[in-house]
């Protein structure tokens, strides 16, 4: 997910929303979902401190997220990063063909 944020920082995702009997989708920036996911991991890790529950997975998810961001910056060519930043998967489809 960290590499996804580096490669596609401006893309939007469709989020499915359930409100009692009303079901719809909303298009939001992917960064909001990633921040929400990180918050859940961080709060879950904080909640596990001092409890009998092992919170290793929460901290591992955060660590791998950061590692993915750093590895994407190191190993993905900068010109490819610039192209992905604005066009998302569409640019990738053109590169692969």
PDB file of C-alpha atoms in Angstrom, residues 19-68:
ATOM      1  CA  UNK A  19     -26.460   2.953   5.373  1.00  0.00           C
ATOM      2  CA  UNK A  20     -29.205   0.690   6.761  1.00  0.00           C
ATOM      3  CA  UNK A  21     -31.146  -0.032   3.548  1.00  0.00           C
ATOM      4  CA  UNK A  22     -29.370   2.513   1.358  1.00  0.00           C
ATOM      5  CA  UNK A  23     -26.346   1.138  -0.525  1.00  0.00           C
ATOM      6  CA  UNK A  24     -24.261   3.326  -2.803  1.00  0.00           C
ATOM      7  CA  UNK A  25     -20.742   3.961  -4.015  1.00  0.00           C
ATOM      8  CA  UNK A  26     -18.740   7.135  -3.580  1.00  0.00           C
ATOM      9  CA  UNK A  27     -15.602   8.088  -5.503  1.00  0.00           C
ATOM     10  CA  UNK A  28     -12.929   9.421  -3.125  1.00  0.00           C
ATOM     11  CA  UNK A  29      -9.169  10.031  -3.331  1.00  0.00           C
ATOM     12  CA  UNK A  30      -7.234   6.856  -2.526  1.00  0.00           C
ATOM     13  CA  UNK A  31      -5.066   8.762  -0.046  1.00  0.00           C
ATOM     14  CA  UNK A  32      -8.099   9.170   2.250  1.00  0.00           C
ATOM     15  CA  UNK A  33      -8.609   5.395   2.349  1.00  0.00           C
ATOM     16  CA  UNK A  34      -4.915   4.809   3.000  1.00  0.00           C
ATOM     17  CA  UNK A  35      -4.897   7.348   5.844  1.00  0.00           C
ATOM     18  CA  UNK A  36      -8.025   5.706   7.288  1.00  0.00           C
ATOM     19  CA  UNK A  37      -6.356   2.274   7.076  1.00  0.00           C
ATOM     20  CA  UNK A  38      -3.186   3.598   8.727  1.00  0.00           C
ATOM     21  CA  UNK A  39      -5.261   5.142  11.513  1.00  0.00           C
ATOM     22  CA  UNK A  40      -6.956   1.811  12.185  1.00  0.00           C
ATOM     23  CA  UNK A  41      -3.596   0.038  12.309  1.00  0.00           C
ATOM     24  CA  UNK A  42      -2.037   2.677  14.560  1.00  0.00           C
ATOM     25  CA  UNK A  43      -4.962   2.808  16.987  1.00  0.00           C
ATOM     26  CA  UNK A  44      -5.124  -0.985  17.085  1.00  0.00           C
ATOM     27  CA  UNK A  45      -1.417  -1.093  17.893  1.00  0.00           C
ATOM     28  CA  UNK A  46      -1.792   1.507  20.639  1.00  0.00           C
ATOM     29  CA  UNK A  47      -4.760  -0.377  22.074  1.00  0.00           C
ATOM     30  CA  UNK A  48      -2.734  -3.588  22.259  1.00  0.00           C
ATOM     31  CA  UNK A  49       0.047  -2.026  24.358  1.00  0.00           C
ATOM     32  CA  UNK A  50      -0.178  -3.304  27.882  1.00  0.00           C
ATOM     33  CA  UNK A  51      -2.957  -5.797  27.072  1.00  0.00           C
ATOM     34  CA  UNK A  52      -2.711  -9.556  26.853  1.00  0.00           C
ATOM     35  CA  UNK A  53      -3.473  -9.218  23.152  1.00  0.00           C
ATOM     36  CA  UNK A  54      -0.458  -9.378  20.888  1.00  0.00           C
ATOM     37  CA  UNK A  55      -0.359  -6.307  18.645  1.00  0.00           C
ATOM     38  CA  UNK A  56       2.568  -7.305  16.462  1.00  0.00           C
ATOM     39  CA  UNK A  57       0.463  -7.411  13.285  1.00  0.00           C
ATOM     40  CA  UNK A  58      -0.645  -3.789  13.655  1.00  0.00           C
ATOM     41  CA  UNK A  59       2.922  -2.521  13.914  1.00  0.00           C
ATOM     42  CA  UNK A  60       4.071  -4.865  11.138  1.00  0.00           C
ATOM     43  CA  UNK A  61       1.455  -3.420   8.781  1.00  0.00           C
ATOM     44  CA  UNK A  62       2.631   0.108   9.525  1.00  0.00           C
ATOM     45  CA  UNK A  63       6.281  -0.869   9.101  1.00  0.00           C
ATOM     46  CA  UNK A  64       5.685  -2.586   5.769  1.00  0.00           C
ATOM     47  CA  UNK A  65       3.621   0.397   4.579  1.00  0.00           C
ATOM     48  CA  UNK A  66       6.560   2.728   5.247  1.00  0.00           C
ATOM     49  CA  UNK A  67       9.015   0.223   3.755  1.00  0.00           C
ATOM     50  CA  UNK A  68       6.887  -0.034   0.597  1.00  0.00           C
TER      51      UNK A  68
END
